[in-house]
PDB file of C-alpha atoms in Angstrom:
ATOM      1  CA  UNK A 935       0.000   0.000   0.000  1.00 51.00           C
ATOM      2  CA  UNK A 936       2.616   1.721   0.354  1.00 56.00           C
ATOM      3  CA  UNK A 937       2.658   2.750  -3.650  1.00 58.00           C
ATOM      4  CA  UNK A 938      -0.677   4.254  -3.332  1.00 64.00           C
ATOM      5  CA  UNK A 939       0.660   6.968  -0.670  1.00 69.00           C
ATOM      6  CA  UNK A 940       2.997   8.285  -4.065  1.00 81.00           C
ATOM      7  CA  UNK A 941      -0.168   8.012  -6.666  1.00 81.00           C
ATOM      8  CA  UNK A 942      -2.310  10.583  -4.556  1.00 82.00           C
ATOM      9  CA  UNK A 943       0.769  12.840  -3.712  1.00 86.00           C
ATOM     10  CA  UNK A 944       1.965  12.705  -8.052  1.00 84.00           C
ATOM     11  CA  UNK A 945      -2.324  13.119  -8.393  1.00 86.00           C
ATOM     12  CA  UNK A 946      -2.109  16.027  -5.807  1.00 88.00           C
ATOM     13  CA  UNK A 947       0.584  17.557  -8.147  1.00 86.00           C
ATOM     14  CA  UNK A 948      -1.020  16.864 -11.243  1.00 86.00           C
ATOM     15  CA  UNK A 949      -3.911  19.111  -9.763  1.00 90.00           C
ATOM     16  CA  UNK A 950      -1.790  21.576  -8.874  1.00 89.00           C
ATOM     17  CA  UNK A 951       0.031  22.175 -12.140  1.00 87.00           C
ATOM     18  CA  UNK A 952      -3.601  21.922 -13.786  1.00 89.00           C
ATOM     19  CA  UNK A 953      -4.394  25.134 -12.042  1.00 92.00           C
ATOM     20  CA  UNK A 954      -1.208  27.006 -13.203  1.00 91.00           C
ATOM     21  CA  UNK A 955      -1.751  25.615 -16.405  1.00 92.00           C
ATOM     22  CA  UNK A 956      -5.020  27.091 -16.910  1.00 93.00           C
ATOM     23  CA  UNK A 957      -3.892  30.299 -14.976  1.00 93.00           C
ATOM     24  CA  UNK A 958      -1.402  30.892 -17.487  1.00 92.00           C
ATOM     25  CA  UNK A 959      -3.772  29.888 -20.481  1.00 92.00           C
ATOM     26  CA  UNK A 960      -6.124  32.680 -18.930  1.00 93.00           C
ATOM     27  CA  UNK A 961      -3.619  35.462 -18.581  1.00 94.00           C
ATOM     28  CA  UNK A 962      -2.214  34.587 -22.394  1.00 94.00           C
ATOM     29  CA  UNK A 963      -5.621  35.087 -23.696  1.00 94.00           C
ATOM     30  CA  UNK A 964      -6.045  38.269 -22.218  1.00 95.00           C
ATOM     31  CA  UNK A 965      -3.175  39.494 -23.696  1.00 96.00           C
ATOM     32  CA  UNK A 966      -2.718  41.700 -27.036  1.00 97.00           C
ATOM     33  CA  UNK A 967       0.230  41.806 -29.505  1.00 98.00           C
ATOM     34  CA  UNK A 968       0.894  44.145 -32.165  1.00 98.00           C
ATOM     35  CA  UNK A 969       3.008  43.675 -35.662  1.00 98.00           C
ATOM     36  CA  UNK A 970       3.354  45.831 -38.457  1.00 98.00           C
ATOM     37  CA  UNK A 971       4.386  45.155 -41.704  1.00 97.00           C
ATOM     38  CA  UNK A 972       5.612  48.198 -44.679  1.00 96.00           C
ATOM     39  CA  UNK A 973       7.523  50.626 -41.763  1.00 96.00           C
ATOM     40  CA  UNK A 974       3.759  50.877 -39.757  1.00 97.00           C
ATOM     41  CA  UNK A 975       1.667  51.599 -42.936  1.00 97.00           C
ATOM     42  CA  UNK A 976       0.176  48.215 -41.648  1.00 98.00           C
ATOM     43  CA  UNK A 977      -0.431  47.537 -37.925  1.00 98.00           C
ATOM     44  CA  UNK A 978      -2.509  44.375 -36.922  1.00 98.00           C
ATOM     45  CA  UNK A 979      -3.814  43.771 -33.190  1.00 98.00           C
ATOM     46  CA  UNK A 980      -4.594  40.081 -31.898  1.00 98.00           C
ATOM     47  CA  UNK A 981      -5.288  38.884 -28.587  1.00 97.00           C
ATOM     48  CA  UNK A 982      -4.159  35.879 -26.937  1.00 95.00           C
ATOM     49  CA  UNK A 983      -6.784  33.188 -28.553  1.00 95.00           C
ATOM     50  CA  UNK A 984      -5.664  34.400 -32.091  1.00 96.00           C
ATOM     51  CA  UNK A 985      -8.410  36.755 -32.878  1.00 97.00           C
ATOM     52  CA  UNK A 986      -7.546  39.503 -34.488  1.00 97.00           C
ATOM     53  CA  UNK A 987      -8.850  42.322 -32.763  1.00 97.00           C
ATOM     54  CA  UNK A 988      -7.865  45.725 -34.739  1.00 98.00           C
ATOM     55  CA  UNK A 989      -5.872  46.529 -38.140  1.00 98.00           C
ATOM     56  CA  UNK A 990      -4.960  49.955 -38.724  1.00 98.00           C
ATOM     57  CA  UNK A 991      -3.797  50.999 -42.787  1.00 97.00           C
ATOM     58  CA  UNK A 992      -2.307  54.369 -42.763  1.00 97.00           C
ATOM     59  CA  UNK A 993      -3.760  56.208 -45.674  1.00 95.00           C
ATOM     60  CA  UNK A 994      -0.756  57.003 -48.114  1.00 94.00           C
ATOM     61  CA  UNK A 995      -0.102  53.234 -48.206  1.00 93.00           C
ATOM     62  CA  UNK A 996      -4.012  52.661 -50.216  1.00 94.00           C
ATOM     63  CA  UNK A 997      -3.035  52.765 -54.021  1.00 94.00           C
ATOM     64  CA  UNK A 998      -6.057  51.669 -56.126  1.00 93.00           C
ATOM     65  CA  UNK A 999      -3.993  50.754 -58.836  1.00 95.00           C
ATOM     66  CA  UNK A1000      -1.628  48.504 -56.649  1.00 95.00           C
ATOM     67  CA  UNK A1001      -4.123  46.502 -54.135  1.00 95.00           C
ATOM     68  CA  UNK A1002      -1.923  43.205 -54.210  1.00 96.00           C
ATOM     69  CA  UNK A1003       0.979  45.463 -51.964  1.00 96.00           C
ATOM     70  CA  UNK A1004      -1.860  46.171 -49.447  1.00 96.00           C
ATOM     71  CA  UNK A1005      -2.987  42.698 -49.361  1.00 97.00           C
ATOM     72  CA  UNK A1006       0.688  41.666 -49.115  1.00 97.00           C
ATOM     73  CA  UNK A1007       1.309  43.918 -46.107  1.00 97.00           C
ATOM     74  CA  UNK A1008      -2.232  42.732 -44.487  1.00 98.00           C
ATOM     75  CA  UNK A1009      -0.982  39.316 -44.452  1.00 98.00           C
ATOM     76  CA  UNK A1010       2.486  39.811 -43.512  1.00 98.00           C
ATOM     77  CA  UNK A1011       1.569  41.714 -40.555  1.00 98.00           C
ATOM     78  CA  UNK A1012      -0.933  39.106 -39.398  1.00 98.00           C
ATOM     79  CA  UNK A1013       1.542  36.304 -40.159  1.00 98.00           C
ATOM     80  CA  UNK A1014       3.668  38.550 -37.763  1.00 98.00           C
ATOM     81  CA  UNK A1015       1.129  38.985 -34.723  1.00 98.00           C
ATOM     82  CA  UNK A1016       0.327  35.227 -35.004  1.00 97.00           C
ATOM     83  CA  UNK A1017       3.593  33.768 -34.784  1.00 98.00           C
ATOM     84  CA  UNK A1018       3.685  36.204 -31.776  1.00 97.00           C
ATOM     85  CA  UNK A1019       1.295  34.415 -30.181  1.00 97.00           C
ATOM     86  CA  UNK A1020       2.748  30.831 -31.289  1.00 95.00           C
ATOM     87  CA  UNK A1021       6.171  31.866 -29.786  1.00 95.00           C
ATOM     88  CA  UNK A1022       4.793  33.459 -26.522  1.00 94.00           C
ATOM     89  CA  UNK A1023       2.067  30.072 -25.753  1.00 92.00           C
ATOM     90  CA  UNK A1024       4.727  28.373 -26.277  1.00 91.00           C
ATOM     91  CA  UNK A1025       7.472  29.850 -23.930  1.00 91.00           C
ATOM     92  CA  UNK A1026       4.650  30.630 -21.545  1.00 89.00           C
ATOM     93  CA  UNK A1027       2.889  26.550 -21.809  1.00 86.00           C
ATOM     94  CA  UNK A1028       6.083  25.105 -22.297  1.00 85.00           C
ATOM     95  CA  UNK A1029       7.602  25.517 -18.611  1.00 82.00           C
ATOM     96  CA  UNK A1030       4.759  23.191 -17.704  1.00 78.00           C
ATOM     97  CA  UNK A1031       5.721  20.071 -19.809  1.00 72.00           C
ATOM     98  CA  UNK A1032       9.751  20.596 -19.830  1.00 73.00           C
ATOM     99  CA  UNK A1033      11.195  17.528 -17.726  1.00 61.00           C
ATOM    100  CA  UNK A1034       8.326  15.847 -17.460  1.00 61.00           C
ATOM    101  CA  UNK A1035       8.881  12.037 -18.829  1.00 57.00           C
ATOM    102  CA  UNK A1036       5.766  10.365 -18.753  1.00 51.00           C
ATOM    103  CA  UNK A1037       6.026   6.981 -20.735  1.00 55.00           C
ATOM    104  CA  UNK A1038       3.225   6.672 -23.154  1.00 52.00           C
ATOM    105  CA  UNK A1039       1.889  11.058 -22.777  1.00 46.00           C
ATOM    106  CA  UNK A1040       3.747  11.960 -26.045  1.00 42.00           C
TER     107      UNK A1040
END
């Protein structure tokens, strides 16, 4: 029985990191992050759950006759602001599963 005294304690701690885990999903979500593309004639906005929340085009960078360079800068900054996001879940998730090695999780 003795076995069963480590399961609850490694359950206990399971719980725990749960918490922080969805603490720190919470607190990513409510963030916002910013990228611009074309020296800020482009700005996008997104929050933390990848929803892009704001997109700014100065109005010397809208040329009728070339729409496929806004476009371009659209995407680019959005490309931006999303891997922004990627990168910062990751750094901020990724504390929780570094050095754990639980056979048969991953």
């Amino acid at each position: 029985m003795k076995g069963m005294g480590n399961m609850g304690n490694m359950m206990k701690q399971m719980q725990k990191m749960q918490k922080k885990m969805m603490q720190a999903q919470d607190e990513l979500y409510e963030m916002t992050f910013e990228a611009a593309a074309g020296g800020g004639m482009v700005t996008v906005k997104a929050n933390g759950k990848k929803e892009i929340t704001d997109v700014v085009i100065k109005e010397e960078v809208v040329d009728p006759d070339d729409i496929e360079m806004l476009q371009d800068l659209i995407i680019a900054a959005t490309n931006d602001v999303l891997k922004q996001i990627d990168d910062k879940t990751n750094d901020t998730m990724g504390q929780f599963t570094k050095g754990l090695n639980m056979p048969g999780m991953f």
